[in-house]
Amino acid sequence: MNPPLLEIAGLAISYHSDDGMVEALRGVSLAANAGEVVGIVGESGCGKSTLVSALNALLAPNAEVTGGMVALNGRDILRRTQAEQRALRGAEIAMVFQDSMTAFSPVLSIGTQLVDFQHNLPKASRREKLARATEMLARVGIGEPAQCLRRYPHQLSGGMRQRAAMAAALLMSPQILVADEPTTALDVTMEAQILHLLRGLRDEINGAIIIVTHHLGVIGEICDRVYVMYAGQVVEEATVDALYHAPQHPYTRALIGCDPAHLQKRSPTLPTIPGRPPSLVNPPKACAFAPRCTLADATCHSVPPPRVRISASQTALCHKVVR
Ligand SMILES: Nc1ncnc2c1ncn2[C@@H]1O[C@H](COP(=O)(O)OP(=O)(O)O)[C@@H](O)[C@H]1O
Ligand SMILES: [Mg+2]
């Protein structure tokens, strides 16, 4: 069998901070295959952005990889040289962020920047690159692409800018498109349009799409598989179907709530679970969710939970799950 397009195993990343080491990722394993849309969901502060910034070798300067590996097409990416990592950005992995302002420089027109994003096509002329950019803007649903090319980032609405950011990422023809909270800053209508666009792209990208979100509705609409993160760990891995119909981890169940209609409703945060995730400076060695879990007993509070395999595609990190 071919190796997965992307494979992460036992990834551990900490941030040096004045309060001590923040253990943002504590042994995360994840895989994505070509043709898949993979979701990563969890409350704010669970380590989602740290995970995807490691994919793109864009970790903050105070971050330290303390264990594990990230392999793209079977090759370790964390241990590449900086020049190799730069080459990787774009051609192999392209990112779209929540704040589309960060995708662009404020002082250059969208057209100039969309041309610059195509540095991986050294042979194409500026004219050819502008033509590709125009075509891509039309593909992401921008009605007057020629006009958009002349504009500066601040002259576009948030939804337009997010589309342009997506066009920028796609112009690099990446094998993996990573979108970190791509719709969080948008209103409901815009969100629906961007999701529609992402859904349409899955057939065009011959790689994988990874969507990071704290909004379960987004997962349900476009993902095939999902990783649920809590306190720097993957607590459940499942197909979207299993996630909705047979969630196993108490955290996943709490997220989904009792009412499946929750999933479709938009809310600025996840449905509220009493309590808060633990601090990741000296996080608990036992189950990190135990203090908020209605099923927790003495074992949960004192012994690290096992990763229980429920099926070929589903696992849960929990003492209370029986297979
Ligand atoms: N540059 C940084 N320095 C110190 N701590 C950080 C830094 N970036 C993130 N963190 C901490 O790491 C943890 C995970 O953060 P993050 O990956 O942004 O989670 P998410 O994207 O799920 O909200 C949080 O406790 C956050 O405060
Ligand atoms: Mg984040």
mmCIF file of C-alpha atoms and ligand atoms in Angstrom:
data_model
loop_
_atom_site.group_PDB
_atom_site.id
_atom_site.type_symbol
_atom_site.label_atom_id
_atom_site.label_comp_id
_atom_site.label_asym_id
_atom_site.label_seq_id
_atom_site.Cartn_x
_atom_site.Cartn_y
_atom_site.Cartn_z
ATOM 1 C CA MET A 1 0.000 0.000 0.000
ATOM 2 C CA ASN A 2 1.174 3.556 -0.682
ATOM 3 C CA PRO A 3 2.017 5.612 2.395
ATOM 4 C CA PRO A 4 -0.657 8.187 3.238
ATOM 5 C CA LEU A 5 -0.132 11.581 1.611
ATOM 6 C CA LEU A 6 0.296 13.054 5.079
ATOM 7 C CA GLU A 7 1.229 11.157 8.191
ATOM 8 C CA ILE A 8 1.766 12.587 11.653
ATOM 9 C CA ALA A 9 2.874 10.261 14.437
ATOM 10 C CA GLY A 10 3.260 11.012 18.127
ATOM 11 C CA LEU A 11 3.810 14.712 17.466
ATOM 12 C CA ALA A 12 4.690 16.676 20.607
ATOM 13 C CA ILE A 13 5.197 20.443 20.512
ATOM 14 C CA SER A 14 5.703 22.812 23.429
ATOM 15 C CA TYR A 15 5.994 26.593 23.628
ATOM 16 C CA HIS A 16 8.553 28.209 25.880
ATOM 17 C CA SER A 17 6.720 30.784 27.988
ATOM 18 C CA ASP A 18 7.289 32.800 31.164
ATOM 19 C CA ASP A 19 4.971 30.418 33.012
ATOM 20 C CA GLY A 20 6.891 27.341 31.870
ATOM 21 C CA MET A 21 6.523 24.990 28.906
ATOM 22 C CA VAL A 22 3.054 25.065 27.317
ATOM 23 C CA GLU A 23 2.487 21.494 26.102
ATOM 24 C CA ALA A 24 0.342 22.412 23.105
ATOM 25 C CA LEU A 25 0.543 19.004 21.394
ATOM 26 C CA ARG A 26 0.966 15.857 23.433
ATOM 27 C CA GLY A 27 1.468 12.918 21.117
ATOM 28 C CA VAL A 28 -0.827 13.619 18.155
ATOM 29 C CA SER A 29 -1.160 11.054 15.357
ATOM 30 C CA LEU A 30 -3.142 11.738 12.208
ATOM 31 C CA ALA A 31 -3.191 10.680 8.581
ATOM 32 C CA ALA A 32 -4.734 12.132 5.429
ATOM 33 C CA ASN A 33 -5.057 10.371 2.103
ATOM 34 C CA ALA A 34 -5.429 11.845 -1.342
ATOM 35 C CA GLY A 35 -9.054 12.618 -2.114
ATOM 36 C CA GLU A 36 -10.061 13.053 1.529
ATOM 37 C CA VAL A 37 -11.453 16.038 3.379
ATOM 38 C CA VAL A 38 -10.245 15.735 6.963
ATOM 39 C CA GLY A 39 -11.664 17.839 9.794
ATOM 40 C CA ILE A 40 -9.950 18.845 13.030
ATOM 41 C CA VAL A 41 -12.383 20.074 15.665
ATOM 42 C CA GLY A 42 -12.120 21.164 19.285
ATOM 43 C CA GLU A 43 -12.522 24.134 21.594
ATOM 44 C CA SER A 44 -10.181 27.079 21.405
ATOM 45 C CA GLY A 45 -6.751 26.349 22.902
ATOM 46 C CA CYS A 46 -6.782 22.618 22.145
ATOM 47 C CA GLY A 47 -3.765 22.807 19.830
ATOM 48 C CA LYS A 48 -5.433 22.864 16.392
ATOM 49 C CA SER A 49 -3.470 25.801 14.990
ATOM 50 C CA THR A 50 -0.218 24.486 16.443
ATOM 51 C CA LEU A 51 -0.846 21.238 14.609
ATOM 52 C CA VAL A 52 -1.449 22.843 11.232
ATOM 53 C CA SER A 53 1.404 25.312 11.581
ATOM 54 C CA ALA A 54 3.716 22.329 12.074
ATOM 55 C CA LEU A 55 2.461 20.947 8.751
ATOM 56 C CA ASN A 56 3.608 24.028 6.989
ATOM 57 C CA ALA A 57 6.796 24.362 9.045
ATOM 58 C CA LEU A 58 5.521 27.754 10.199
ATOM 59 C CA LEU A 59 5.832 27.250 13.942
ATOM 60 C CA ALA A 60 6.274 30.266 16.214
ATOM 61 C CA PRO A 61 9.905 30.967 17.155
ATOM 62 C CA ASN A 62 9.275 29.913 20.778
ATOM 63 C CA ALA A 63 7.874 26.525 19.733
ATOM 64 C CA GLU A 64 9.907 23.362 20.159
ATOM 65 C CA VAL A 65 9.182 19.979 18.613
ATOM 66 C CA THR A 66 9.841 17.597 21.498
ATOM 67 C CA GLY A 67 8.855 14.377 19.781
ATOM 68 C CA GLY A 68 7.210 12.609 16.877
ATOM 69 C CA MET A 69 7.275 13.217 13.157
ATOM 70 C CA VAL A 70 5.389 14.708 10.234
ATOM 71 C CA ALA A 71 5.825 13.000 6.872
ATOM 72 C CA LEU A 72 4.590 14.196 3.520
ATOM 73 C CA ASN A 73 4.697 11.597 0.763
ATOM 74 C CA GLY A 74 6.778 9.490 3.129
ATOM 75 C CA ARG A 75 9.378 12.237 3.759
ATOM 76 C CA ASP A 76 9.971 13.863 7.132
ATOM 77 C CA ILE A 77 9.249 17.587 6.849
ATOM 78 C CA LEU A 78 10.252 18.877 10.280
ATOM 79 C CA ARG A 79 13.856 17.897 9.755
ATOM 80 C CA ARG A 80 14.259 19.502 6.346
ATOM 81 C CA THR A 81 16.482 22.539 5.911
ATOM 82 C CA GLN A 82 14.844 25.974 5.837
ATOM 83 C CA ALA A 83 15.347 26.193 2.058
ATOM 84 C CA GLU A 84 13.651 22.819 1.624
ATOM 85 C CA GLN A 85 10.798 23.956 3.863
ATOM 86 C CA ARG A 86 10.317 27.116 1.819
ATOM 87 C CA ALA A 87 10.142 25.061 -1.353
ATOM 88 C CA LEU A 88 7.551 22.850 0.272
ATOM 89 C CA ARG A 89 5.277 25.758 1.128
ATOM 90 C CA GLY A 90 2.823 26.235 -1.657
ATOM 91 C CA ALA A 91 3.795 23.390 -3.933
ATOM 92 C CA GLU A 92 3.005 20.712 -1.379
ATOM 93 C CA ILE A 93 0.964 22.489 1.286
ATOM 94 C CA ALA A 94 -0.920 25.773 1.064
ATOM 95 C CA MET A 95 -2.772 27.420 3.918
ATOM 96 C CA VAL A 96 -5.878 29.578 4.223
ATOM 97 C CA PHE A 97 -6.306 31.352 7.561
ATOM 98 C CA GLN A 98 -9.258 32.738 9.496
ATOM 99 C CA ASP A 99 -8.048 36.280 8.977
ATOM 100 C CA SER A 100 -7.706 36.661 5.215
ATOM 101 C CA MET A 101 -5.935 39.996 5.748
ATOM 102 C CA THR A 102 -2.824 38.036 6.789
ATOM 103 C CA ALA A 103 -2.713 36.271 3.406
ATOM 104 C CA PHE A 104 -1.936 39.518 1.603
ATOM 105 C CA SER A 105 0.367 42.474 1.925
ATOM 106 C CA PRO A 106 -1.707 45.660 2.377
ATOM 107 C CA VAL A 107 0.460 47.690 -0.005
ATOM 108 C CA LEU A 108 0.271 45.602 -3.181
ATOM 109 C CA SER A 109 -2.691 44.996 -5.466
ATOM 110 C CA ILE A 110 -4.379 41.588 -5.416
ATOM 111 C CA GLY A 111 -3.231 41.036 -9.010
ATOM 112 C CA THR A 112 0.442 41.631 -8.224
ATOM 113 C CA GLN A 113 0.209 39.288 -5.266
ATOM 114 C CA LEU A 114 -1.603 36.538 -7.133
ATOM 115 C CA VAL A 115 1.177 36.677 -9.731
ATOM 116 C CA ASP A 116 3.830 36.483 -6.994
ATOM 117 C CA PHE A 117 2.119 33.455 -5.456
ATOM 118 C CA GLN A 118 2.914 31.546 -8.629
ATOM 119 C CA HIS A 119 6.673 31.579 -8.024
ATOM 120 C CA ASN A 120 6.609 27.813 -8.486
ATOM 121 C CA LEU A 121 5.967 28.407 -12.199
ATOM 122 C CA PRO A 122 9.213 30.168 -13.130
ATOM 123 C CA LYS A 123 8.688 29.611 -16.847
ATOM 124 C CA ALA A 124 5.311 31.324 -17.099
ATOM 125 C CA SER A 125 5.240 34.988 -18.103
ATOM 126 C CA ARG A 126 3.524 37.667 -16.015
ATOM 127 C CA ARG A 127 0.746 37.749 -18.579
ATOM 128 C CA GLU A 128 0.170 34.033 -18.317
ATOM 129 C CA LYS A 129 0.190 34.258 -14.543
ATOM 130 C CA LEU A 130 -2.354 37.098 -14.632
ATOM 131 C CA ALA A 131 -4.547 34.998 -16.895
ATOM 132 C CA ARG A 132 -4.330 32.053 -14.463
ATOM 133 C CA ALA A 133 -5.141 34.409 -11.574
ATOM 134 C CA THR A 134 -8.172 35.779 -13.399
ATOM 135 C CA GLU A 135 -9.419 32.301 -14.121
ATOM 136 C CA MET A 136 -8.892 31.187 -10.545
ATOM 137 C CA LEU A 137 -10.748 34.219 -9.139
ATOM 138 C CA ALA A 138 -13.671 33.357 -11.376
ATOM 139 C CA ARG A 139 -13.513 29.764 -10.171
ATOM 140 C CA VAL A 140 -13.757 30.796 -6.542
ATOM 141 C CA GLY A 141 -16.854 32.782 -7.400
ATOM 142 C CA ILE A 142 -15.587 36.341 -7.824
ATOM 143 C CA GLY A 143 -17.901 37.960 -10.361
ATOM 144 C CA GLU A 144 -15.584 40.588 -11.792
ATOM 145 C CA PRO A 145 -12.120 39.102 -11.561
ATOM 146 C CA ALA A 146 -10.373 41.766 -13.652
ATOM 147 C CA GLN A 147 -11.611 44.466 -11.310
ATOM 148 C CA CYS A 148 -10.641 42.421 -8.266
ATOM 149 C CA LEU A 149 -7.078 42.098 -9.549
ATOM 150 C CA ARG A 150 -6.699 45.890 -9.503
ATOM 151 C CA ARG A 151 -7.957 46.243 -5.945
ATOM 152 C CA TYR A 152 -5.955 46.353 -2.721
ATOM 153 C CA PRO A 153 -6.796 43.893 0.074
ATOM 154 C CA HIS A 154 -8.595 46.474 2.244
ATOM 155 C CA GLN A 155 -10.876 47.353 -0.683
ATOM 156 C CA LEU A 156 -12.442 43.888 -0.661
ATOM 157 C CA SER A 157 -15.164 42.662 1.685
ATOM 158 C CA GLY A 158 -14.227 39.914 4.141
ATOM 159 C CA GLY A 159 -15.925 37.225 2.073
ATOM 160 C CA MET A 160 -14.301 38.414 -1.161
ATOM 161 C CA ARG A 161 -10.910 38.541 0.500
ATOM 162 C CA GLN A 162 -11.350 35.004 1.839
ATOM 163 C CA ARG A 163 -12.153 33.834 -1.690
ATOM 164 C CA ALA A 164 -9.112 35.652 -3.031
ATOM 165 C CA ALA A 165 -7.005 33.995 -0.307
ATOM 166 C CA MET A 166 -8.339 30.648 -1.400
ATOM 167 C CA ALA A 167 -7.533 31.476 -5.016
ATOM 168 C CA ALA A 168 -3.993 32.394 -3.909
ATOM 169 C CA ALA A 169 -3.598 29.023 -2.187
ATOM 170 C CA LEU A 170 -5.001 27.129 -5.167
ATOM 171 C CA LEU A 171 -2.768 28.939 -7.662
ATOM 172 C CA MET A 172 0.127 27.125 -6.063
ATOM 173 C CA SER A 173 -1.516 23.777 -6.987
ATOM 174 C CA PRO A 174 -0.833 22.305 -3.552
ATOM 175 C CA GLN A 175 -1.190 18.625 -2.740
ATOM 176 C CA ILE A 176 -2.720 19.593 0.573
ATOM 177 C CA LEU A 177 -4.923 22.603 1.180
ATOM 178 C CA VAL A 178 -5.150 23.476 4.868
ATOM 179 C CA ALA A 179 -7.860 25.883 5.998
ATOM 180 C CA ASP A 180 -7.621 27.052 9.621
ATOM 181 C CA GLU A 181 -11.040 28.382 10.688
ATOM 182 C CA PRO A 182 -11.757 29.568 7.125
ATOM 183 C CA THR A 183 -15.295 30.711 7.877
ATOM 184 C CA THR A 184 -15.094 31.826 11.508
ATOM 185 C CA ALA A 185 -14.798 35.518 10.646
ATOM 186 C CA LEU A 186 -17.641 35.432 8.088
ATOM 187 C CA ASP A 187 -21.392 35.801 8.360
ATOM 188 C CA VAL A 188 -23.716 32.845 7.827
ATOM 189 C CA THR A 189 -24.355 33.503 4.138
ATOM 190 C CA MET A 190 -20.680 33.907 3.356
ATOM 191 C CA GLU A 191 -19.872 30.839 5.386
ATOM 192 C CA ALA A 192 -22.298 28.766 3.343
ATOM 193 C CA GLN A 193 -20.777 30.064 0.114
ATOM 194 C CA ILE A 194 -17.209 29.322 1.166
ATOM 195 C CA LEU A 195 -18.215 25.818 2.287
ATOM 196 C CA HIS A 196 -19.904 25.270 -1.040
ATOM 197 C CA LEU A 197 -16.718 26.382 -2.742
ATOM 198 C CA LEU A 198 -14.542 24.068 -0.636
ATOM 199 C CA ARG A 199 -16.877 21.182 -1.369
ATOM 200 C CA GLY A 200 -16.518 21.859 -5.070
ATOM 201 C CA LEU A 201 -12.743 21.908 -4.806
ATOM 202 C CA ARG A 202 -12.423 18.422 -3.446
ATOM 203 C CA ASP A 203 -12.702 16.974 -6.912
ATOM 204 C CA GLU A 204 -10.177 19.415 -8.339
ATOM 205 C CA ILE A 205 -7.433 19.002 -5.794
ATOM 206 C CA ASN A 206 -5.938 15.605 -6.316
ATOM 207 C CA GLY A 207 -4.595 15.717 -2.787
ATOM 208 C CA ALA A 208 -6.286 16.285 0.551
ATOM 209 C CA ILE A 209 -8.138 19.159 2.183
ATOM 210 C CA ILE A 210 -7.735 19.692 5.921
ATOM 211 C CA ILE A 211 -10.283 21.905 7.642
ATOM 212 C CA VAL A 212 -9.721 23.194 11.159
ATOM 213 C CA THR A 213 -12.785 24.499 12.934
ATOM 214 C CA HIS A 214 -14.516 24.818 16.283
ATOM 215 C CA HIS A 215 -17.862 24.627 14.447
ATOM 216 C CA LEU A 216 -19.300 21.141 14.156
ATOM 217 C CA GLY A 217 -21.682 22.192 11.393
ATOM 218 C CA VAL A 218 -18.692 22.812 9.131
ATOM 219 C CA ILE A 219 -17.417 19.289 9.789
ATOM 220 C CA GLY A 220 -20.776 17.773 8.952
ATOM 221 C CA GLU A 221 -21.095 19.669 5.712
ATOM 222 C CA ILE A 222 -17.834 18.842 4.046
ATOM 223 C CA CYS A 223 -15.591 16.416 5.880
ATOM 224 C CA ASP A 224 -15.161 12.677 5.361
ATOM 225 C CA ARG A 225 -13.235 11.992 8.544
ATOM 226 C CA VAL A 226 -12.606 13.947 11.692
ATOM 227 C CA TYR A 227 -10.144 14.193 14.549
ATOM 228 C CA VAL A 228 -11.535 15.605 17.786
ATOM 229 C CA MET A 229 -8.884 17.408 19.825
ATOM 230 C CA TYR A 230 -8.864 18.147 23.521
ATOM 231 C CA ALA A 231 -6.008 19.628 25.562
ATOM 232 C CA GLY A 232 -3.335 18.858 22.991
ATOM 233 C CA GLN A 233 -4.454 15.305 22.241
ATOM 234 C CA VAL A 234 -6.653 13.567 19.692
ATOM 235 C CA VAL A 235 -9.417 12.153 21.896
ATOM 236 C CA GLU A 236 -11.457 10.644 19.084
ATOM 237 C CA GLU A 237 -10.898 9.763 15.449
ATOM 238 C CA ALA A 238 -13.909 8.769 13.360
ATOM 239 C CA THR A 239 -15.669 9.009 10.039
ATOM 240 C CA VAL A 240 -18.159 11.864 10.010
ATOM 241 C CA ASP A 241 -20.937 9.315 9.865
ATOM 242 C CA ALA A 242 -19.719 7.564 13.014
ATOM 243 C CA LEU A 243 -19.095 10.917 14.679
ATOM 244 C CA TYR A 244 -22.757 11.813 14.354
ATOM 245 C CA HIS A 245 -24.338 8.434 14.813
ATOM 246 C CA ALA A 246 -22.023 6.672 17.231
ATOM 247 C CA PRO A 247 -19.755 9.175 18.982
ATOM 248 C CA GLN A 248 -17.709 7.394 21.642
ATOM 249 C CA HIS A 249 -15.693 9.877 23.647
ATOM 250 C CA PRO A 250 -17.672 11.792 26.293
ATOM 251 C CA TYR A 251 -16.110 15.025 24.986
ATOM 252 C CA THR A 252 -17.342 14.323 21.458
ATOM 253 C CA ARG A 253 -20.769 13.503 22.839
ATOM 254 C CA ALA A 254 -20.790 16.699 24.837
ATOM 255 C CA LEU A 255 -19.873 18.674 21.729
ATOM 256 C CA ILE A 256 -22.639 17.170 19.726
ATOM 257 C CA GLY A 257 -25.126 17.505 22.549
ATOM 258 C CA CYS A 258 -28.226 15.370 22.607
ATOM 259 C CA ASP A 259 -29.856 17.080 19.687
ATOM 260 C CA PRO A 260 -28.462 16.411 16.190
ATOM 261 C CA ALA A 261 -30.055 19.686 15.111
ATOM 262 C CA HIS A 262 -27.267 21.375 17.059
ATOM 263 C CA LEU A 263 -24.939 20.464 14.294
ATOM 264 C CA GLN A 264 -26.650 22.601 11.735
ATOM 265 C CA LYS A 265 -27.131 25.617 13.949
ATOM 266 C CA ARG A 266 -24.446 28.195 13.830
ATOM 267 C CA SER A 267 -23.012 29.282 17.122
ATOM 268 C CA PRO A 268 -19.986 31.438 17.862
ATOM 269 C CA THR A 269 -18.647 28.788 20.222
ATOM 270 C CA LEU A 270 -19.142 25.090 20.686
ATOM 271 C CA PRO A 271 -22.258 24.138 22.641
ATOM 272 C CA THR A 272 -21.206 24.965 26.165
ATOM 273 C CA ILE A 273 -19.789 22.244 28.288
ATOM 274 C CA PRO A 274 -19.500 23.308 31.925
ATOM 275 C CA GLY A 275 -15.920 24.038 32.958
ATOM 276 C CA ARG A 276 -12.872 24.831 30.865
ATOM 277 C CA PRO A 277 -10.034 22.895 29.266
ATOM 278 C CA PRO A 278 -7.033 22.516 31.615
ATOM 279 C CA SER A 279 -3.914 24.648 31.443
ATOM 280 C CA LEU A 280 -1.320 23.078 29.169
ATOM 281 C CA VAL A 281 1.488 24.076 31.528
ATOM 282 C CA ASN A 282 1.909 20.845 33.469
ATOM 283 C CA PRO A 283 -1.284 19.313 32.041
ATOM 284 C CA PRO A 284 -2.822 16.388 33.924
ATOM 285 C CA LYS A 285 -1.160 13.005 33.373
ATOM 286 C CA ALA A 286 -4.515 11.255 33.759
ATOM 287 C CA CYS A 287 -7.564 12.031 31.569
ATOM 288 C CA ALA A 288 -7.556 15.760 30.781
ATOM 289 C CA PHE A 289 -11.345 15.750 30.292
ATOM 290 C CA ALA A 290 -12.135 13.964 33.583
ATOM 291 C CA PRO A 291 -12.835 17.173 35.568
ATOM 292 C CA ARG A 292 -15.663 18.008 33.094
ATOM 293 C CA CYS A 293 -16.848 14.462 32.418
ATOM 294 C CA THR A 294 -20.065 13.145 33.902
ATOM 295 C CA LEU A 295 -18.792 9.552 33.675
ATOM 296 C CA ALA A 296 -15.430 10.093 35.359
ATOM 297 C CA ASP A 297 -14.442 7.900 38.289
ATOM 298 C CA ALA A 298 -11.292 7.581 40.416
ATOM 299 C CA THR A 299 -9.397 5.755 37.648
ATOM 300 C CA CYS A 300 -10.104 8.551 35.156
ATOM 301 C CA HIS A 301 -8.620 11.070 37.575
ATOM 302 C CA SER A 302 -5.468 9.070 38.271
ATOM 303 C CA VAL A 303 -4.540 6.851 35.288
ATOM 304 C CA PRO A 304 -3.814 7.979 31.689
ATOM 305 C CA PRO A 305 -6.641 6.744 29.460
ATOM 306 C CA PRO A 306 -6.022 3.993 26.885
ATOM 307 C CA ARG A 307 -6.604 4.544 23.172
ATOM 308 C CA VAL A 308 -9.439 2.139 22.480
ATOM 309 C CA ARG A 309 -9.970 0.966 18.904
ATOM 310 C CA ILE A 310 -13.682 0.734 18.143
ATOM 311 C CA SER A 311 -13.369 -0.072 14.432
ATOM 312 C CA ALA A 312 -10.860 0.196 11.610
ATOM 313 C CA SER A 313 -11.657 3.904 11.340
ATOM 314 C CA GLN A 314 -12.610 4.866 14.906
ATOM 315 C CA THR A 315 -10.602 5.219 18.123
ATOM 316 C CA ALA A 316 -11.249 6.973 21.425
ATOM 317 C CA LEU A 317 -8.893 7.942 24.245
ATOM 318 C CA CYS A 318 -11.060 6.986 27.216
ATOM 319 C CA HIS A 319 -11.344 4.596 30.184
ATOM 320 C CA LYS A 320 -15.102 4.410 29.790
ATOM 321 C CA VAL A 321 -15.347 3.313 26.177
ATOM 322 C CA VAL A 322 -15.828 -0.379 25.631
ATOM 323 C CA ARG A 323 -15.134 -1.908 22.283
HETATM 324 N N1 LIG B 1 3.344 31.385 20.452
HETATM 325 C C1 LIG B 1 2.820 30.840 21.560
HETATM 326 N N2 LIG B 1 3.449 30.945 22.755
HETATM 327 C C2 LIG B 1 2.958 30.370 23.873
HETATM 328 N N3 LIG B 1 1.829 29.646 23.921
HETATM 329 C C3 LIG B 1 1.146 29.490 22.760
HETATM 330 C C4 LIG B 1 1.603 30.082 21.523
HETATM 331 N N4 LIG B 1 0.720 29.762 20.543
HETATM 332 C C5 LIG B 1 -0.238 29.004 21.132
HETATM 333 N N5 LIG B 1 0.017 28.837 22.462
HETATM 334 C C6 LIG B 1 -0.755 28.034 23.431
HETATM 335 O O1 LIG B 1 -0.776 26.713 22.950
HETATM 336 C C7 LIG B 1 -2.051 26.128 23.192
HETATM 337 C C8 LIG B 1 -2.677 25.661 21.863
HETATM 338 O O2 LIG B 1 -2.967 26.800 21.083
HETATM 339 P P1 LIG B 1 -3.511 26.715 19.575
HETATM 340 O O3 LIG B 1 -2.690 25.733 18.839
HETATM 341 O O4 LIG B 1 -3.590 28.092 19.054
HETATM 342 O O5 LIG B 1 -4.978 26.112 19.796
HETATM 343 P P2 LIG B 1 -6.321 26.282 18.916
HETATM 344 O O6 LIG B 1 -5.938 26.594 17.522
HETATM 345 O O7 LIG B 1 -7.016 24.974 19.083
HETATM 346 O O8 LIG B 1 -7.104 27.393 19.567
HETATM 347 C C9 LIG B 1 -2.872 27.164 23.923
HETATM 348 O O9 LIG B 1 -2.717 26.935 25.316
HETATM 349 C C10 LIG B 1 -2.201 28.465 23.535
HETATM 350 O O10 LIG B 1 -2.374 29.435 24.523
HETATM 351 MG MG MG B 2 -6.590 28.156 16.255
#
